[in-house]
Each structure stands twice: as C-alpha cells, then as structure tokens.
mmCIF file of C-alpha atoms in Angstrom:
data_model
loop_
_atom_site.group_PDB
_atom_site.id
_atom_site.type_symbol
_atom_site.label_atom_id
_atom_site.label_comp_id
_atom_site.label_asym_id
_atom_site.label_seq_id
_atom_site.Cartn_x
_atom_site.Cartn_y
_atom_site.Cartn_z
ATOM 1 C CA UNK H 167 18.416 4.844 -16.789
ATOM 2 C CA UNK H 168 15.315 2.956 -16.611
ATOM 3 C CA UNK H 169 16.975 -0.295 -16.446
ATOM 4 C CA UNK H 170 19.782 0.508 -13.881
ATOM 5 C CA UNK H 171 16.667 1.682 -11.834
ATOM 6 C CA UNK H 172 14.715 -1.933 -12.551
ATOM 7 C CA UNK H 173 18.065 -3.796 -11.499
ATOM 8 C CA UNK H 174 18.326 -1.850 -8.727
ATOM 9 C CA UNK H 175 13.942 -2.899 -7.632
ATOM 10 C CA UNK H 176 14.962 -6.501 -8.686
ATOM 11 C CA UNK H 177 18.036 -6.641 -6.058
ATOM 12 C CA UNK H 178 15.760 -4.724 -3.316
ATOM 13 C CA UNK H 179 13.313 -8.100 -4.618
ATOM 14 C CA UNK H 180 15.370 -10.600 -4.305
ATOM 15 C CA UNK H 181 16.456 -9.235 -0.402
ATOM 16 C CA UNK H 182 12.893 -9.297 0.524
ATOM 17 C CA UNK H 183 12.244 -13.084 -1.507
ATOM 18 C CA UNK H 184 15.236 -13.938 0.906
ATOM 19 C CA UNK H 185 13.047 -13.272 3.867
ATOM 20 C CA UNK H 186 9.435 -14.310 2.707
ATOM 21 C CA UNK H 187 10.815 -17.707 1.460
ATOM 22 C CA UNK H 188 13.096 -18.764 4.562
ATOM 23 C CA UNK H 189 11.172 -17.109 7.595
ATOM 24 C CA UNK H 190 9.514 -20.034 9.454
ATOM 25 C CA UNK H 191 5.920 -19.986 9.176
ATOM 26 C CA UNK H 192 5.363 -19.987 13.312
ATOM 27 C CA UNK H 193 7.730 -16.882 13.222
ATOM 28 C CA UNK H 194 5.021 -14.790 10.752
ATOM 29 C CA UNK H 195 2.831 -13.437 13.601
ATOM 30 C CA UNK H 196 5.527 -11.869 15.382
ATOM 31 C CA UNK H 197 7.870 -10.441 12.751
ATOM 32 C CA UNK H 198 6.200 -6.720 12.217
ATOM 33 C CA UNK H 199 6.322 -4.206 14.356
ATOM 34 C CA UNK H 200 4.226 -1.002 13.654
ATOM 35 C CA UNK H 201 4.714 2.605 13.076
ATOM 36 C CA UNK H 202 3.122 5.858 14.835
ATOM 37 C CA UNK H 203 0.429 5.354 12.045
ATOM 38 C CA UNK H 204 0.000 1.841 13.047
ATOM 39 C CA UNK H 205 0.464 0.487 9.906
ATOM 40 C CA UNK H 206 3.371 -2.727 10.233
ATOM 41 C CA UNK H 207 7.104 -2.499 9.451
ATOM 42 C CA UNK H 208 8.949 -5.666 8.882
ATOM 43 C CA UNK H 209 12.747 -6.601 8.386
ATOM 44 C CA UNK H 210 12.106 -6.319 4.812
ATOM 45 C CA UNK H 211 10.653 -2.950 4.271
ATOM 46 C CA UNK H 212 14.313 -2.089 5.884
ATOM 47 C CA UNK H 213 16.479 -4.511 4.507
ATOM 48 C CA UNK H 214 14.637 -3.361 0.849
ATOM 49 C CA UNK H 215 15.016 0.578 1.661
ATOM 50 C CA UNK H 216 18.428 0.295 2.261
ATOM 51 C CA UNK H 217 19.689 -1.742 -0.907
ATOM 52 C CA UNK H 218 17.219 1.106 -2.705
ATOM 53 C CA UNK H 219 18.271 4.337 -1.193
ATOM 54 C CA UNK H 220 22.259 3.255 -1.519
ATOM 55 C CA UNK H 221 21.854 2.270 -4.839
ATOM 56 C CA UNK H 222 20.126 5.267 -5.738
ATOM 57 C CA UNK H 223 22.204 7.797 -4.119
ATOM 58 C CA UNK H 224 25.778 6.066 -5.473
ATOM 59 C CA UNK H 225 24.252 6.381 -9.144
ATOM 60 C CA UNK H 226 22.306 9.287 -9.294
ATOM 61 C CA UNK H 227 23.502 11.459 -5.979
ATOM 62 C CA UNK H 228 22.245 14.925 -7.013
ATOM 63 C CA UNK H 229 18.503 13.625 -7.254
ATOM 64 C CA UNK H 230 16.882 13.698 -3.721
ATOM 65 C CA UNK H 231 14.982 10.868 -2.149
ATOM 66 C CA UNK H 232 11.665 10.325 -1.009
ATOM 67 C CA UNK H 233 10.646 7.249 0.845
ATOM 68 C CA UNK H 234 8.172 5.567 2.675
ATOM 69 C CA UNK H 235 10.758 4.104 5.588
ATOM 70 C CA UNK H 236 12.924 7.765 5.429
ATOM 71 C CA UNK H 237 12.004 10.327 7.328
ATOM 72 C CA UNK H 238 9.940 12.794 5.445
ATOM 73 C CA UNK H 239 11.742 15.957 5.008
ATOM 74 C CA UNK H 240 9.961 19.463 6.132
ATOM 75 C CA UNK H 241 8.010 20.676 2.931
ATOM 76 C CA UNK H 242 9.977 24.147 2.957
ATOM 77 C CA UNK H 243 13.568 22.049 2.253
ATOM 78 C CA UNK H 244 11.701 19.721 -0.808
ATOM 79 C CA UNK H 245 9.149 21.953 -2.245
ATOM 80 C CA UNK H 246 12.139 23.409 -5.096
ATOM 81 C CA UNK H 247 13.212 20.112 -5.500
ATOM 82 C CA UNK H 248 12.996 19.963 -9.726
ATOM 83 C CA UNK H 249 13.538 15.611 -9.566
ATOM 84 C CA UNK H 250 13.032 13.662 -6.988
ATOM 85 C CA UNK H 251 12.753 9.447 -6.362
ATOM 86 C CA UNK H 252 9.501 8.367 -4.940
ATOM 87 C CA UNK H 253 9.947 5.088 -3.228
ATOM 88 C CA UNK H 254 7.878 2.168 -1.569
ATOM 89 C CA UNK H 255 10.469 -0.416 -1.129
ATOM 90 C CA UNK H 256 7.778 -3.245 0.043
ATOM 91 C CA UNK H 257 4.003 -1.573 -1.032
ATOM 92 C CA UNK H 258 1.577 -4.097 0.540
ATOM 93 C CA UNK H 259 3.282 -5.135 3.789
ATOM 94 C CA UNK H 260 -0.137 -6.322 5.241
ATOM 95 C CA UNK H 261 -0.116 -8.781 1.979
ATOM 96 C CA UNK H 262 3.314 -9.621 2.871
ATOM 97 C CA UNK H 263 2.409 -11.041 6.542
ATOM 98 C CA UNK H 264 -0.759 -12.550 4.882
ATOM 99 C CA UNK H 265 1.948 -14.768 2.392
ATOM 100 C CA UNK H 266 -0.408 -14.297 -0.884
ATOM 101 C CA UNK H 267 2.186 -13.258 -2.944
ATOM 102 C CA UNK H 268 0.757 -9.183 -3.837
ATOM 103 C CA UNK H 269 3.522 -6.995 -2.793
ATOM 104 C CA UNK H 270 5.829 -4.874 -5.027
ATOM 105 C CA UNK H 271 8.946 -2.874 -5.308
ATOM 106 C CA UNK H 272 8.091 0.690 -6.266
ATOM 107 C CA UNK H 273 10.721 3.078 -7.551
ATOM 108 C CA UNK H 274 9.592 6.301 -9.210
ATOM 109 C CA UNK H 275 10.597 9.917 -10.878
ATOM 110 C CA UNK H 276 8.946 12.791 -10.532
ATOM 111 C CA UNK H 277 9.718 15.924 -12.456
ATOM 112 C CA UNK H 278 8.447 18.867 -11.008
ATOM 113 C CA UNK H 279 4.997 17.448 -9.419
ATOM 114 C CA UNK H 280 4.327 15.019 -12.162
ATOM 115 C CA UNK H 281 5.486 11.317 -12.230
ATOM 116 C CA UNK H 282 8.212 10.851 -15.398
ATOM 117 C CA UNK H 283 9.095 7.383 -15.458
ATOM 118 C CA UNK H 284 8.395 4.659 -12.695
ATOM 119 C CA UNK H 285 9.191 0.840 -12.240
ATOM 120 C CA UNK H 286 7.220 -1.661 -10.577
ATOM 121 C CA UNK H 287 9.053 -5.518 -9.352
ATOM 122 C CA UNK H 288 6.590 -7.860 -8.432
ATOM 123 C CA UNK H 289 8.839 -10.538 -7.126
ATOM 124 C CA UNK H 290 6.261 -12.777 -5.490
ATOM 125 C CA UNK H 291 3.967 -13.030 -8.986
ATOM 126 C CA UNK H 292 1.797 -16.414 -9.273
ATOM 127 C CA UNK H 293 4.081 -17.653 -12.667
ATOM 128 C CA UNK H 294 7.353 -16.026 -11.449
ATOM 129 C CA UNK H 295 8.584 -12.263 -11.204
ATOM 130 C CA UNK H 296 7.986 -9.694 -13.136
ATOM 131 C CA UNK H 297 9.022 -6.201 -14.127
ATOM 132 C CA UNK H 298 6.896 -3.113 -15.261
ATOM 133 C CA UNK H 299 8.770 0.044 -16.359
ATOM 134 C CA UNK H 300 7.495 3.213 -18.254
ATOM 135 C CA UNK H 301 9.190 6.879 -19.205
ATOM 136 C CA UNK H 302 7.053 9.329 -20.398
ATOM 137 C CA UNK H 303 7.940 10.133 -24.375
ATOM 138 C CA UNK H 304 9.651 6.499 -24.609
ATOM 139 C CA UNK H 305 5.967 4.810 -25.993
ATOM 140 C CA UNK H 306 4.284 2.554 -24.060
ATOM 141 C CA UNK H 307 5.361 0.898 -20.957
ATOM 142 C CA UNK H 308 6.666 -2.742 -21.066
ATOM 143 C CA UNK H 309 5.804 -6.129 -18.796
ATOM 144 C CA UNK H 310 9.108 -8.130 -18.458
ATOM 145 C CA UNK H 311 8.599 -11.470 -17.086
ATOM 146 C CA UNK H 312 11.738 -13.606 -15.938
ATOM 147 C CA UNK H 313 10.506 -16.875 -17.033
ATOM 148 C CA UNK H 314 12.006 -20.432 -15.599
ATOM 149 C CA UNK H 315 13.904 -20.935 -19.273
ATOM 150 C CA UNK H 316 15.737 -18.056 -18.424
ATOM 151 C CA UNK H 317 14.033 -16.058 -21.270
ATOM 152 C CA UNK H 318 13.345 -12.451 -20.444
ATOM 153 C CA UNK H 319 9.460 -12.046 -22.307
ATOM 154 C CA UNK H 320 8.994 -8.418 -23.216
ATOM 155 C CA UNK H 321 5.576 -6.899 -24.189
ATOM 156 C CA UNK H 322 4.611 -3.621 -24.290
ATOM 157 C CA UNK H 323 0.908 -2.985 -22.177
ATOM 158 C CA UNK H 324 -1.734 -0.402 -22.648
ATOM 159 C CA UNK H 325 -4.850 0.452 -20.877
ATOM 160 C CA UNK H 326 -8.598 -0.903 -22.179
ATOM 161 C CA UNK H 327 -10.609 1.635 -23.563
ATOM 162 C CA UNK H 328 -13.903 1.650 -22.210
ATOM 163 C CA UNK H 329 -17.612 3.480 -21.998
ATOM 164 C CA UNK H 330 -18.574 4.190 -18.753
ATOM 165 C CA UNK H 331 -22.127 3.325 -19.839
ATOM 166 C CA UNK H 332 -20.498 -0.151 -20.958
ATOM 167 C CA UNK H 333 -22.401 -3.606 -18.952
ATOM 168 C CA UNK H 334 -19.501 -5.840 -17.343
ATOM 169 C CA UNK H 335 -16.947 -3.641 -16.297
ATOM 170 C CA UNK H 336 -14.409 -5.121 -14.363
ATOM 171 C CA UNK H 337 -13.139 -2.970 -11.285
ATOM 172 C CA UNK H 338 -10.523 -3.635 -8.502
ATOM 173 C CA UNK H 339 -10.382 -2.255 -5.144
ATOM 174 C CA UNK H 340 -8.093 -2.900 -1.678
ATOM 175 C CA UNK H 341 -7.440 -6.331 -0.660
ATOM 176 C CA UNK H 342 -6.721 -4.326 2.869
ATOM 177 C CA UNK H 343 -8.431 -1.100 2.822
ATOM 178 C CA UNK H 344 -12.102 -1.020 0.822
ATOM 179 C CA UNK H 345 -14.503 1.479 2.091
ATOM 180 C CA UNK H 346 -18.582 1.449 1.116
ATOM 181 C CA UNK H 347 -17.343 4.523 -0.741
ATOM 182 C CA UNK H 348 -15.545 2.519 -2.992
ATOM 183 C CA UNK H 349 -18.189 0.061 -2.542
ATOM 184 C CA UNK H 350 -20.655 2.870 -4.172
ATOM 185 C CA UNK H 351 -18.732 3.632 -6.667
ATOM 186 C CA UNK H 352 -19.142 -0.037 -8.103
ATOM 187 C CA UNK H 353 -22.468 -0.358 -8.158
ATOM 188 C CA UNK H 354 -22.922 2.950 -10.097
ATOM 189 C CA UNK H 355 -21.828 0.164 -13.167
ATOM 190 C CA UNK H 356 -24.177 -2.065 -15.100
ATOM 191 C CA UNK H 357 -23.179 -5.826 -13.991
ATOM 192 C CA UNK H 358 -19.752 -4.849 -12.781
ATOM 193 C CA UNK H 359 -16.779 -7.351 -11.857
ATOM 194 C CA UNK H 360 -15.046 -6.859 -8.333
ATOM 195 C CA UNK H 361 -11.587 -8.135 -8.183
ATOM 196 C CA UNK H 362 -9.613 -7.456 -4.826
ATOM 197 C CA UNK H 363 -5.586 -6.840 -5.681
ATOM 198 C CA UNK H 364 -3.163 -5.648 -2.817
ATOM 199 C CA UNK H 365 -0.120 -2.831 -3.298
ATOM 200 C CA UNK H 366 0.074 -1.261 -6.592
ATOM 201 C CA UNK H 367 -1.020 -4.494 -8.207
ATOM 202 C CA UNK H 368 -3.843 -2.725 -8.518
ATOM 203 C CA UNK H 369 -3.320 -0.037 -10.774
ATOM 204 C CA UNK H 370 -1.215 -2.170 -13.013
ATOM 205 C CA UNK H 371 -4.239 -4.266 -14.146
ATOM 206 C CA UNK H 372 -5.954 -0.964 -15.463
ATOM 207 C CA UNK H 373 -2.414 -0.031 -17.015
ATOM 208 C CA UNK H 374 -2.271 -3.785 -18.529
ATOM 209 C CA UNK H 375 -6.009 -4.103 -19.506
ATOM 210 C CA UNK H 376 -7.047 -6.176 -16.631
ATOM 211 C CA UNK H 377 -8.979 -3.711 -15.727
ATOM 212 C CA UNK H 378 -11.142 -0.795 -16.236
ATOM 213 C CA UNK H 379 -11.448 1.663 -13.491
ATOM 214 C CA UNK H 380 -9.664 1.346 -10.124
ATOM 215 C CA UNK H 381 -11.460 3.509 -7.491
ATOM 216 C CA UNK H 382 -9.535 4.713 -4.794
ATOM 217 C CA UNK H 383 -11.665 6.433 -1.959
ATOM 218 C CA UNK H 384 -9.530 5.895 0.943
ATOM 219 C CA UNK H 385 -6.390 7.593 2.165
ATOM 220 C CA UNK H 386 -2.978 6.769 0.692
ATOM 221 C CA UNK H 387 0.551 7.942 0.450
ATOM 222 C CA UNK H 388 2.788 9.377 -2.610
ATOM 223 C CA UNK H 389 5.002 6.699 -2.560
ATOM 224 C CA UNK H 390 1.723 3.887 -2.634
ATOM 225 C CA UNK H 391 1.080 5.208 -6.184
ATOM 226 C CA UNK H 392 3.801 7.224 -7.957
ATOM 227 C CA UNK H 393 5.515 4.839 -9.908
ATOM 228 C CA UNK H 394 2.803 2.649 -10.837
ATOM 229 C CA UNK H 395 0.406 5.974 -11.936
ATOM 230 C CA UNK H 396 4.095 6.715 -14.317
ATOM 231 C CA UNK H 397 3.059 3.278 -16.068
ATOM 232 C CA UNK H 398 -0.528 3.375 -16.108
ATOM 233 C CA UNK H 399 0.131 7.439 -17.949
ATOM 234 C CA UNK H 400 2.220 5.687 -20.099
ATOM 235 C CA UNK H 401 -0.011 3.527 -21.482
ATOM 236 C CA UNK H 402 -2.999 5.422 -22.159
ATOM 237 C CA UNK H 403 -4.416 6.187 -18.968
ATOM 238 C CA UNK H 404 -5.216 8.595 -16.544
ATOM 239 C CA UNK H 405 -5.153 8.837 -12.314
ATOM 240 C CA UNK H 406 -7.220 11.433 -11.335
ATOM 241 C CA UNK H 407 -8.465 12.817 -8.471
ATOM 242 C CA UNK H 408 -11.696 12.527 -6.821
ATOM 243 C CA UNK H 409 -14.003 14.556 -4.610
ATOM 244 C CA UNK H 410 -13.362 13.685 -1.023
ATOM 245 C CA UNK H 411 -9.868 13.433 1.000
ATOM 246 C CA UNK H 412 -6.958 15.982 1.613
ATOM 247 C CA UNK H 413 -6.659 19.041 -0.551
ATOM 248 C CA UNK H 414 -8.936 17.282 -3.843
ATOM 249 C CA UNK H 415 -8.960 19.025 -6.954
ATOM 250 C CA UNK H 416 -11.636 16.752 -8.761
ATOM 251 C CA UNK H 417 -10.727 15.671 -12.387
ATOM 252 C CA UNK H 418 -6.869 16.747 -12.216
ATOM 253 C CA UNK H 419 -4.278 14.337 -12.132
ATOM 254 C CA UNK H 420 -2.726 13.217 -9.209
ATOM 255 C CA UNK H 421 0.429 15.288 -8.090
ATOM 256 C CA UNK H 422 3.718 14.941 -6.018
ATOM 257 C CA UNK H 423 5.195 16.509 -3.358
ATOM 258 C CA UNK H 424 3.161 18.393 -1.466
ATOM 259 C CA UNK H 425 3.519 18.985 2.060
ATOM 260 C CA UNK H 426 2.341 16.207 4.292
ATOM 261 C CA UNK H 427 3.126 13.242 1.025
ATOM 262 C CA UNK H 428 -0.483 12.249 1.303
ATOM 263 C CA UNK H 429 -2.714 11.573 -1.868
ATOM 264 C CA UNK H 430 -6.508 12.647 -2.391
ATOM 265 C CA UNK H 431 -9.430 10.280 -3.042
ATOM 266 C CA UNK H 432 -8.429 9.467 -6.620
ATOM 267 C CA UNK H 433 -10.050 6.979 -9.907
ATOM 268 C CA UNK H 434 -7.543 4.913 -12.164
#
C-alpha cells in the first residue's frame, strides 16, 4: 500500500513541477489567490488535490478523506471514522510563490486518532526529488532519492538521540511563521543552531537526524503535520504537545481528528 500511496504523491509532484518550472517568472506575483483564512491558494494546490483525492478514492474508496483544499466535514459525520487519509497536497505554498524549492506532497493514515503510516514527496529537493515513507510495525522509515542515473537510493532514517542538557543542539523553526515563543524556546539550549526549513521539511530533519528538536509554538493544521509526524514515530521519535494553543494536553502525542482539524502548540 505504501508505495501505490508514494506513486500516487509523486504524480500529484510532478503536476505541481509542471507549474513551478513553466510559469513565467513576471506571472509569480499574481498567481495565488487567498482563502477566508488568508493564507494563498494557487493552481497547484488544486491541480495536486485533485490527482490525490481521485487516486485515492478509485484505490481505496471505503477510507474517507481529509484535506486541506476539501471542505472539512462537520465533526459529528467524521468523529467514528476508524481510517481516514490526511492530506496536504502542496504544504508550504508561501515557499512555493517564494521559488526556494521547500514544499512537499503530504499523504497520510490515521487509525483511530493516531497517524499509521504517512509519505512525504519533496519534488523541488536541492539534488533532485525525493521520497519519505513510514508504516508503523514495518521498521524504520526509508529516504528514496530519484537520482539523475536513474537509480532509486534507498536508506532507511532514524532520529538523533540527544540530552537536552547537550551544548550545540541544532533546532529548526518556520521559514514563514516563527514566533519569539519559538524564539524562547531556543535559547533555553547551550550554543544552539537555528536552521529555518518551510512545510514539513521541517520535521523530516529531526526524523532523518538533521535535527534535534523542532519547536512548534504557533498554530497549524492536521494535514501540515500528519504524515510527516507517521515518519518521524517511525524512526524513533516523538511529536508531542506543548502548553499553549487549542485544546493542549502537554507531553501527549499529537492526535487526529478532532473537531475544528487544528493542532496544539507541539515539540518534534
């Protein structure tokens, strides 16, 4: 299943590479427009969604859908749903528009209230694209990257294991959202290292070793995190919540569906 869902996030890539490569640059400013939350909505979110949500509903049509660009159903027809898809089909729009390259695919399963198995297609990646994909009980997640020889290069990741009394700790925070929460946070660390990622980039460095800790004191959405925290569980880490937010239970692990989709204040 896993890899029907990652050639499913690497066709919903490829669609958006189609518009980030041939838009013309003078055409950038103007090609969002913006939802009631203001944040922007561009042909590819769309054009991504769709290829996602069809592909997802032809294969696997008894498991429901939640997405960022769907309408979000009312809590009381979702709250028995026993699996569900969790979906950002383009997580880091702003980045996007900006042209740097962090965006990502985001397609993940959650049993119950817990995220089973996610994937992650990064199809804008500095040395080409590449694939992340975990299940829960299958060992560690893996890192595929689609190299120029046409060589698919497997390895398996895991999370750094760390003191937080360690010196030299290297965090990562918001490209497009940091708060002086967060801000606090890092300078509770001896000599700490800042590095800015956008989308879910950010808590695959902590699931990859990249990082340590990824503090997260700002709002977000289910979808901005569920199949990324699958992979970052699966290899040895944990996504918890922290005091502050909507509805925080401090020190449990993030959950799913709940009734308005929105995440506490949470550490990676």
């Amino acid at each position: 299943v896993i890899d029907d869902v990652a050639a499913i996030a690497k066709k919903a890539g490829d669609a958006i590479m189609e518009i980030y490569t041939k838009t013309p640059l003078d055409e950038w400013k103007a090609i969002a427009d913006f939802k009631a939350d203001g944040s922007p909505l561009t042909k590819a979110d769309t054009t991504a969604n769709t290829i996602i949500c069809d592909a997802l509903t032809a294969a696997y049509p008894k498991i429901p859908i939640m997405s960022e660009e769907n309408k979000l159903l009312p809590y009381a027809e979702r709250k028995g749903w026993a699996y569900f898809w969790c979906v950002d089909p383009l997580d880091g729009t702003k980045e996007f528009i900006k042209r740097n390259g962090q965006f990502t695919v985001n397609i993940g399963l959650v049993k119950g209230t817990s995220p089973l198995a996610g994937v992650v297609y990064v199809p804008a990646a500095e040395d080409g694209p590449v694939m992340y994909k975990g299940v829960k009980g299958l060992g560690p997640p893996v890192r595929e990257i689609d190299d120029p020889l046409g060589y698919d290069s497997y390895k398996s990741i895991f999370c750094k294991a760390f003191d937080e009394k360690d010196a030299g700790l290297t965090l990562v925070a918001s490209a497009s959202h940091n708060t002086p929460e967060t801000d606090a946070v890092f300078y509770r660390y001896k000599d700490a290292k800042l590095q800015s990622k956008g989308s879910s980039l950010k808590l695959l460095m902590v699931a990859e070793g990249a990082a340590h800790i990824y503090p997260r004191l700002a709002p977000t959405s289910e979808w901005d995190t569920c199949a990324a925290q699958a992979i970052v569980e699966c290899a040895g880490g944990e996504v918890l919540q922290h005091a502050g937010g909507k509805d925080c239970e401090p020190g449990k692990p993030v959950a799913y569906n709940k009734p308005e989709a929105l995440n506490p204040f949470f550490v990676v």
